[in-house]
PDB file of C-alpha atoms and ligand atoms in Angstrom:
ATOM      1  CA  MET A   1     -86.297 -28.133   6.535  1.00  0.00           C
ATOM      2  CA  LEU A   2     -84.392 -26.644   9.339  1.00  0.00           C
ATOM      3  CA  THR A   3     -83.824 -28.514  12.333  1.00  0.00           C
ATOM      4  CA  GLY A   4     -83.315 -27.080  16.050  1.00  0.00           C
ATOM      5  CA  ASP A   5     -82.927 -28.873  19.521  1.00  0.00           C
ATOM      6  CA  LEU A   6     -86.834 -29.196  19.975  1.00  0.00           C
ATOM      7  CA  VAL A   7     -88.266 -28.515  16.572  1.00  0.00           C
ATOM      8  CA  ARG A   8     -88.310 -29.013  12.995  1.00  0.00           C
ATOM      9  CA  LEU A   9     -89.385 -25.845  10.579  1.00  0.00           C
ATOM     10  CA  ARG A  10     -90.896 -26.729   7.351  1.00  0.00           C
ATOM     11  CA  PRO A  11     -93.115 -24.976   4.773  1.00  0.00           C
ATOM     12  CA  LEU A  12     -96.827 -24.624   5.134  1.00  0.00           C
ATOM     13  CA  GLU A  13     -99.201 -27.050   3.448  1.00  0.00           C
ATOM     14  CA  PRO A  14    -102.644 -26.925   2.476  1.00  0.00           C
ATOM     15  CA  GLU A  15    -103.293 -29.271   5.173  1.00  0.00           C
ATOM     16  CA  ASP A  16    -102.194 -27.111   7.748  1.00  0.00           C
ATOM     17  CA  ALA A  17    -105.317 -25.056   7.574  1.00  0.00           C
ATOM     18  CA  ASP A  18    -107.526 -26.769  10.220  1.00  0.00           C
ATOM     19  CA  ALA A  19    -104.744 -26.280  12.731  1.00  0.00           C
ATOM     20  CA  LEU A  20    -104.470 -22.401  11.675  1.00  0.00           C
ATOM     21  CA  TYR A  21    -108.079 -22.330  12.080  1.00  0.00           C
ATOM     22  CA  ARG A  22    -108.048 -23.600  15.616  1.00  0.00           C
ATOM     23  CA  TRP A  23    -104.909 -21.244  16.550  1.00  0.00           C
ATOM     24  CA  HIS A  24    -106.475 -17.936  15.045  1.00  0.00           C
ATOM     25  CA  ASN A  25    -109.727 -18.416  16.672  1.00  0.00           C
ATOM     26  CA  ASP A  26    -108.192 -18.850  20.300  1.00  0.00           C
ATOM     27  CA  ASP A  27    -108.048 -15.852  22.017  1.00  0.00           C
ATOM     28  CA  GLU A  28    -105.332 -16.755  24.384  1.00  0.00           C
ATOM     29  CA  VAL A  29    -102.989 -17.386  21.233  1.00  0.00           C
ATOM     30  CA  MET A  30    -104.320 -14.164  19.752  1.00  0.00           C
ATOM     31  CA  ARG A  31    -104.116 -12.090  22.621  1.00  0.00           C
ATOM     32  CA  TRP A  32    -100.722  -9.976  22.112  1.00  0.00           C
ATOM     33  CA  LEU A  33    -100.697 -10.574  18.187  1.00  0.00           C
ATOM     34  CA  GLN A  34    -101.540  -8.086  15.618  1.00  0.00           C
ATOM     35  CA  SER A  35    -104.685  -9.844  14.948  1.00  0.00           C
ATOM     36  CA  TYR A  36    -107.901  -8.051  14.983  1.00  0.00           C
ATOM     37  CA  TYR A  37    -110.646 -10.520  13.314  1.00  0.00           C
ATOM     38  CA  HIS A  38    -111.291 -14.181  13.666  1.00  0.00           C
ATOM     39  CA  GLU A  39    -110.906 -16.009  10.420  1.00  0.00           C
ATOM     40  CA  SER A  40    -112.965 -18.515   8.718  1.00  0.00           C
ATOM     41  CA  LEU A  41    -111.746 -21.989   7.871  1.00  0.00           C
ATOM     42  CA  ALA A  42    -112.481 -21.004   4.127  1.00  0.00           C
ATOM     43  CA  GLY A  43    -110.819 -18.093   4.253  1.00  0.00           C
ATOM     44  CA  LEU A  44    -107.722 -19.960   5.820  1.00  0.00           C
ATOM     45  CA  ARG A  45    -107.878 -22.687   2.998  1.00  0.00           C
ATOM     46  CA  LYS A  46    -107.764 -19.822   0.296  1.00  0.00           C
ATOM     47  CA  ARG A  47    -105.041 -18.050   1.760  1.00  0.00           C
ATOM     48  CA  LEU A  48    -102.823 -21.229   1.921  1.00  0.00           C
ATOM     49  CA  ALA A  49    -103.737 -22.039  -1.412  1.00  0.00           C
ATOM     50  CA  ASP A  50    -102.932 -18.843  -2.903  1.00  0.00           C
ATOM     51  CA  ARG A  51     -99.821 -17.874  -0.908  1.00  0.00           C
ATOM     52  CA  LYS A  52     -96.666 -17.061  -2.959  1.00  0.00           C
ATOM     53  CA  GLU A  53     -93.754 -19.833  -2.138  1.00  0.00           C
ATOM     54  CA  ASN A  54     -91.039 -18.565   0.359  1.00  0.00           C
ATOM     55  CA  SER A  55     -88.387 -16.324  -0.902  1.00  0.00           C
ATOM     56  CA  HIS A  56     -85.780 -13.752   0.314  1.00  0.00           C
ATOM     57  CA  ASP A  57     -88.412 -11.360   0.801  1.00  0.00           C
ATOM     58  CA  LYS A  58     -90.802 -13.608   2.997  1.00  0.00           C
ATOM     59  CA  VAL A  59     -90.084 -16.925   4.552  1.00  0.00           C
ATOM     60  CA  THR A  60     -93.051 -18.563   6.696  1.00  0.00           C
ATOM     61  CA  LEU A  61     -92.605 -21.982   8.189  1.00  0.00           C
ATOM     62  CA  CYS A  62     -94.315 -24.314  10.238  1.00  0.00           C
ATOM     63  CA  ILE A  63     -93.176 -25.205  13.705  1.00  0.00           C
ATOM     64  CA  GLU A  64     -93.048 -28.766  14.319  1.00  0.00           C
ATOM     65  CA  THR A  65     -92.196 -30.890  17.246  1.00  0.00           C
ATOM     66  CA  LEU A  66     -88.957 -32.783  16.187  1.00  0.00           C
ATOM     67  CA  GLU A  67     -90.010 -36.331  17.763  1.00  0.00           C
ATOM     68  CA  GLU A  68     -93.640 -36.452  16.631  1.00  0.00           C
ATOM     69  CA  ARG A  69     -93.635 -34.271  13.831  1.00  0.00           C
ATOM     70  CA  LYS A  70     -97.022 -32.100  15.471  1.00  0.00           C
ATOM     71  CA  PRO A  71     -97.561 -28.895  14.060  1.00  0.00           C
ATOM     72  CA  ILE A  72     -97.455 -26.437  16.952  1.00  0.00           C
ATOM     73  CA  GLY A  73     -97.126 -23.066  15.308  1.00  0.00           C
ATOM     74  CA  ILE A  74     -95.623 -20.579  13.028  1.00  0.00           C
ATOM     75  CA  VAL A  75     -92.595 -18.568  12.559  1.00  0.00           C
ATOM     76  CA  ALA A  76     -91.946 -15.880   9.642  1.00  0.00           C
ATOM     77  CA  LEU A  77     -88.980 -13.641   8.382  1.00  0.00           C
ATOM     78  CA  ARG A  78     -90.445 -10.955   6.249  1.00  0.00           C
ATOM     79  CA  GLU A  79     -89.775  -7.723   4.641  1.00  0.00           C
ATOM     80  CA  ALA A  80     -86.427  -8.824   4.111  1.00  0.00           C
ATOM     81  CA  ASP A  81     -84.441  -5.675   2.927  1.00  0.00           C
ATOM     82  CA  PRO A  82     -81.450  -6.438   0.709  1.00  0.00           C
ATOM     83  CA  ILE A  83     -79.613  -3.113   1.146  1.00  0.00           C
ATOM     84  CA  ASN A  84     -79.446  -2.908   4.801  1.00  0.00           C
ATOM     85  CA  ALA A  85     -79.827  -6.723   5.134  1.00  0.00           C
ATOM     86  CA  ARG A  86     -82.655  -6.458   7.803  1.00  0.00           C
ATOM     87  CA  ALA A  87     -85.808  -8.362   8.566  1.00  0.00           C
ATOM     88  CA  THR A  88     -88.550  -8.630  10.770  1.00  0.00           C
ATOM     89  CA  VAL A  89     -89.530 -12.134  12.602  1.00  0.00           C
ATOM     90  CA  ASP A  90     -93.159 -13.051  13.757  1.00  0.00           C
ATOM     91  CA  ILE A  91     -93.667 -16.047  16.016  1.00  0.00           C
ATOM     92  CA  TYR A  92     -96.364 -17.843  17.824  1.00  0.00           C
ATOM     93  CA  ILE A  93     -96.765 -21.323  19.445  1.00  0.00           C
ATOM     94  CA  GLY A  94    -100.720 -22.290  18.998  1.00  0.00           C
ATOM     95  CA  GLU A  95    -100.653 -24.980  20.938  1.00  0.00           C
ATOM     96  CA  GLN A  96    -100.826 -23.779  24.435  1.00  0.00           C
ATOM     97  CA  GLU A  97     -99.560 -26.805  25.837  1.00  0.00           C
ATOM     98  CA  TYR A  98     -96.121 -26.241  24.548  1.00  0.00           C
ATOM     99  CA  TRP A  99     -95.973 -22.686  25.965  1.00  0.00           C
ATOM    100  CA  GLY A 100     -92.883 -22.333  28.486  1.00  0.00           C
ATOM    101  CA  GLY A 101     -91.374 -25.520  27.100  1.00  0.00           C
ATOM    102  CA  GLY A 102     -88.817 -23.738  25.090  1.00  0.00           C
ATOM    103  CA  TYR A 103     -90.186 -24.796  21.889  1.00  0.00           C
ATOM    104  CA  GLY A 104     -90.995 -21.323  20.583  1.00  0.00           C
ATOM    105  CA  THR A 105     -87.192 -20.084  21.769  1.00  0.00           C
ATOM    106  CA  ASP A 106     -85.704 -23.239  19.796  1.00  0.00           C
ATOM    107  CA  ALA A 107     -87.724 -22.070  16.675  1.00  0.00           C
ATOM    108  CA  LEU A 108     -86.826 -18.651  17.107  1.00  0.00           C
ATOM    109  CA  ARG A 109     -83.085 -19.176  17.381  1.00  0.00           C
ATOM    110  CA  ARG A 110     -83.422 -21.622  14.371  1.00  0.00           C
ATOM    111  CA  VAL A 111     -84.892 -19.449  11.914  1.00  0.00           C
ATOM    112  CA  CYS A 112     -82.627 -16.289  12.982  1.00  0.00           C
ATOM    113  CA  ARG A 113     -79.452 -18.210  12.241  1.00  0.00           C
ATOM    114  CA  TYR A 114     -81.146 -19.331   8.802  1.00  0.00           C
ATOM    115  CA  GLY A 115     -81.721 -15.541   8.193  1.00  0.00           C
ATOM    116  CA  PHE A 116     -77.888 -14.669   9.151  1.00  0.00           C
ATOM    117  CA  ASP A 117     -75.998 -17.709   7.759  1.00  0.00           C
ATOM    118  CA  THR A 118     -78.180 -18.110   4.559  1.00  0.00           C
ATOM    119  CA  LEU A 119     -80.165 -15.178   3.756  1.00  0.00           C
ATOM    120  CA  ARG A 120     -77.317 -12.826   4.526  1.00  0.00           C
ATOM    121  CA  LEU A 121     -79.084 -10.774   6.833  1.00  0.00           C
ATOM    122  CA  HIS A 122     -77.251  -8.482   9.390  1.00  0.00           C
ATOM    123  CA  SER A 123     -80.022  -7.836  11.919  1.00  0.00           C
ATOM    124  CA  ILE A 124     -83.364  -9.237  12.673  1.00  0.00           C
ATOM    125  CA  GLU A 125     -85.985  -7.092  14.672  1.00  0.00           C
ATOM    126  CA  LEU A 126     -89.429  -7.639  16.176  1.00  0.00           C
ATOM    127  CA  SER A 127     -92.012  -5.738  18.217  1.00  0.00           C
ATOM    128  CA  VAL A 128     -93.605  -7.234  21.238  1.00  0.00           C
ATOM    129  CA  VAL A 129     -96.241  -5.892  23.457  1.00  0.00           C
ATOM    130  CA  GLU A 130     -94.313  -5.121  26.925  1.00  0.00           C
ATOM    131  CA  VAL A 131     -96.484  -7.145  29.253  1.00  0.00           C
ATOM    132  CA  ASN A 132     -96.103 -10.309  27.232  1.00  0.00           C
ATOM    133  CA  GLU A 133     -93.283 -11.390  29.571  1.00  0.00           C
ATOM    134  CA  ARG A 134     -92.712 -14.804  28.402  1.00  0.00           C
ATOM    135  CA  ALA A 135     -92.095 -13.586  24.930  1.00  0.00           C
ATOM    136  CA  VAL A 136     -89.726 -10.813  26.120  1.00  0.00           C
ATOM    137  CA  ARG A 137     -87.735 -13.217  28.074  1.00  0.00           C
ATOM    138  CA  SER A 138     -87.699 -15.676  25.331  1.00  0.00           C
ATOM    139  CA  TYR A 139     -86.298 -13.092  23.034  1.00  0.00           C
ATOM    140  CA  LYS A 140     -83.620 -11.825  25.450  1.00  0.00           C
ATOM    141  CA  LYS A 141     -82.466 -15.331  26.076  1.00  0.00           C
ATOM    142  CA  ILE A 142     -81.235 -15.736  22.490  1.00  0.00           C
ATOM    143  CA  GLY A 143     -79.679 -12.116  22.175  1.00  0.00           C
ATOM    144  CA  PHE A 144     -82.443  -9.965  21.288  1.00  0.00           C
ATOM    145  CA  GLN A 145     -81.944  -6.115  22.902  1.00  0.00           C
ATOM    146  CA  VAL A 146     -84.590  -3.500  23.312  1.00  0.00           C
ATOM    147  CA  ASP A 147     -83.821  -0.663  21.062  1.00  0.00           C
ATOM    148  CA  GLY A 148     -87.115   1.422  21.786  1.00  0.00           C
ATOM    149  CA  ARG A 149     -90.434   1.563  22.642  1.00  0.00           C
ATOM    150  CA  LEU A 150     -93.633   2.604  21.059  1.00  0.00           C
ATOM    151  CA  ARG A 151     -95.858   4.304  23.321  1.00  0.00           C
ATOM    152  CA  HIS A 152     -99.797   3.123  23.463  1.00  0.00           C
ATOM    153  CA  SER A 153     -99.176   1.287  20.248  1.00  0.00           C
ATOM    154  CA  PHE A 154    -101.104  -1.788  20.828  1.00  0.00           C
ATOM    155  CA  PHE A 155    -105.114  -1.549  21.913  1.00  0.00           C
ATOM    156  CA  ARG A 156    -106.562  -4.609  23.354  1.00  0.00           C
ATOM    157  CA  ASP A 157    -109.812  -5.148  25.480  1.00  0.00           C
ATOM    158  CA  GLY A 158    -110.354  -1.386  25.953  1.00  0.00           C
ATOM    159  CA  GLN A 159    -106.631  -0.873  27.277  1.00  0.00           C
ATOM    160  CA  TRP A 160    -103.617   0.833  25.795  1.00  0.00           C
ATOM    161  CA  TYR A 161    -100.040  -1.137  25.764  1.00  0.00           C
ATOM    162  CA  ASP A 162     -96.601  -0.126  25.109  1.00  0.00           C
ATOM    163  CA  GLU A 163     -94.627  -2.165  22.385  1.00  0.00           C
ATOM    164  CA  LEU A 164     -90.981  -2.793  22.773  1.00  0.00           C
ATOM    165  CA  LEU A 165     -88.949  -2.764  19.465  1.00  0.00           C
ATOM    166  CA  MET A 166     -86.395  -5.327  19.835  1.00  0.00           C
ATOM    167  CA  CYS A 167     -83.404  -6.299  17.335  1.00  0.00           C
ATOM    168  CA  VAL A 168     -80.518  -8.929  17.328  1.00  0.00           C
ATOM    169  CA  LEU A 169     -77.314  -8.637  15.374  1.00  0.00           C
ATOM    170  CA  LYS A 170     -75.867 -11.378  13.695  1.00  0.00           C
ATOM    171  CA  GLU A 171     -73.007 -11.705  16.245  1.00  0.00           C
ATOM    172  CA  GLU A 172     -75.111 -11.299  19.336  1.00  0.00           C
ATOM    173  CA  LEU A 173     -77.424 -14.461  18.355  1.00  0.00           C
ATOM    174  CA  CYS A 174     -76.973 -17.243  21.017  1.00  0.00           C
TER     175      CYS A 174
HETATM  176  C1  COA B   1     -93.586 -16.186  23.174  1.00  0.00           C
HETATM  177  C2  COA B   1     -93.394 -17.754  22.686  1.00  0.00           C
HETATM  178  C3  COA B   1     -93.068 -17.580  21.230  1.00  0.00           C
HETATM  179  C4  COA B   1     -92.352 -17.955  23.868  1.00  0.00           C
HETATM  180  O1  COA B   1     -91.746 -19.276  23.241  1.00  0.00           O
HETATM  181  P1  COA B   1     -91.746 -20.490  24.495  1.00  0.00           P
HETATM  182  O2  COA B   1     -91.065 -21.527  23.973  1.00  0.00           O
HETATM  183  O3  COA B   1     -93.083 -20.524  25.184  1.00  0.00           O
HETATM  184  O4  COA B   1     -90.641 -19.785  25.478  1.00  0.00           O
HETATM  185  P2  COA B   1     -89.731 -20.289  26.776  1.00  0.00           P
HETATM  186  O5  COA B   1     -90.397 -21.595  27.021  1.00  0.00           O
HETATM  187  O6  COA B   1     -88.374 -20.568  26.040  1.00  0.00           O
HETATM  188  O7  COA B   1     -89.861 -19.363  27.926  1.00  0.00           O
HETATM  189  C5  COA B   1     -89.280 -18.278  27.947  1.00  0.00           C
HETATM  190  C6  COA B   1     -88.983 -17.652  29.002  1.00  0.00           C
HETATM  191  O8  COA B   1     -90.410 -17.139  29.769  1.00  0.00           O
HETATM  192  C7  COA B   1     -90.326 -17.851  31.057  1.00  0.00           C
HETATM  193  N1  COA B   1     -92.008 -17.925  31.000  1.00  0.00           N
HETATM  194  C8  COA B   1     -92.370 -19.332  31.090  1.00  0.00           C
HETATM  195  N2  COA B   1     -94.110 -18.984  31.228  1.00  0.00           N
HETATM  196  C9  COA B   1     -93.843 -17.477  31.615  1.00  0.00           C
HETATM  197  C10 COA B   1     -95.123 -16.958  32.139  1.00  0.00           C
HETATM  198  N3  COA B   1     -96.368 -17.179  32.180  1.00  0.00           N
HETATM  199  N4  COA B   1     -94.610 -15.593  32.304  1.00  0.00           N
HETATM  200  C11 COA B   1     -93.742 -15.192  32.288  1.00  0.00           C
HETATM  201  N5  COA B   1     -92.474 -16.193  31.808  1.00  0.00           N
HETATM  202  C12 COA B   1     -92.888 -17.100  31.576  1.00  0.00           C
HETATM  203  C13 COA B   1     -89.799 -18.904  31.020  1.00  0.00           C
HETATM  204  O9  COA B   1     -89.394 -19.493  32.164  1.00  0.00           O
HETATM  205  C14 COA B   1     -88.669 -18.602  30.188  1.00  0.00           C
HETATM  206  O10 COA B   1     -87.404 -18.045  30.865  1.00  0.00           O
HETATM  207  P3  COA B   1     -85.993 -18.904  31.335  1.00  0.00           P
HETATM  208  O11 COA B   1     -85.772 -19.461  30.578  1.00  0.00           O
HETATM  209  O12 COA B   1     -85.322 -17.942  31.903  1.00  0.00           O
HETATM  210  O13 COA B   1     -86.779 -19.751  32.511  1.00  0.00           O
HETATM  211  C15 COA B   1     -94.478 -18.375  23.148  1.00  0.00           C
HETATM  212  O14 COA B   1     -94.899 -18.651  24.331  1.00  0.00           O
HETATM  213  C16 COA B   1     -96.003 -18.257  22.324  1.00  0.00           C
HETATM  214  O15 COA B   1     -96.011 -18.101  20.960  1.00  0.00           O
HETATM  215  N6  COA B   1     -96.887 -17.553  23.078  1.00  0.00           N
HETATM  216  C17 COA B   1     -98.264 -17.056  22.566  1.00  0.00           C
HETATM  217  C18 COA B   1     -97.906 -16.416  21.254  1.00  0.00           C
HETATM  218  C19 COA B   1     -97.143 -15.012  21.517  1.00  0.00           C
HETATM  219  O16 COA B   1     -97.155 -14.176  22.512  1.00  0.00           O
HETATM  220  N7  COA B   1     -96.558 -14.990  20.625  1.00  0.00           N
HETATM  221  C20 COA B   1     -95.369 -13.772  20.459  1.00  0.00           C
HETATM  222  C21 COA B   1     -95.949 -12.505  19.943  1.00  0.00           C
HETATM  223  S1  COA B   1     -94.668 -11.305  20.186  1.00  0.00           S
END
């Protein structure tokens, strides 16, 4: 388990299927995520049952509140490249009432610290739709910097949006 100031990060369990089903079918949660299709509960249960255990290549963790142990979201480090010591991170808080409370920022900081201090990563990157201001602010708060822009790379509700490529180096994480 990884522990932050507000959250605990633990491996996914089959029992998480119901929460994932709610989150993945909540259009507000999914609005700025690379997700195009609504998922069935049966499909999610199968995906959880079939998924590989966490490894250097991919670590997926459930974000729980520290006190109540309530599952509120997911954070994942993926595509870890052992030569260049870089990986990509994805995060979302699925329980909307926890948005803006610092839980996502705390989870992201903790998983990046794990990536740098345990998985020996040197840099961690992500992409974020530019208009997702809360996310961009969250990432900048812990040291991510904008390294580039993908113009019109994200299409949602009939409109094109730019994505920012953001990255944090080991010594920049704060
Ligand atoms: C993006 C996300 C992970 C951020 O985590 P969080 O814990 O909610 O972030 P924080 O509470 O630390 O807030 C980050 C900053 O945004 C600000 N903020 C909060 N609500 C905001 C809003 N509606 N618009 C703009 N900024 C907002 C906060 O004030 C804070 O800045 P500050 O510390 O300088 O005051 C989380 O909100 C989330 O999962 N959202 C839905 C899914 C998503 O967008 N995932 C990211 C895809 S790349």
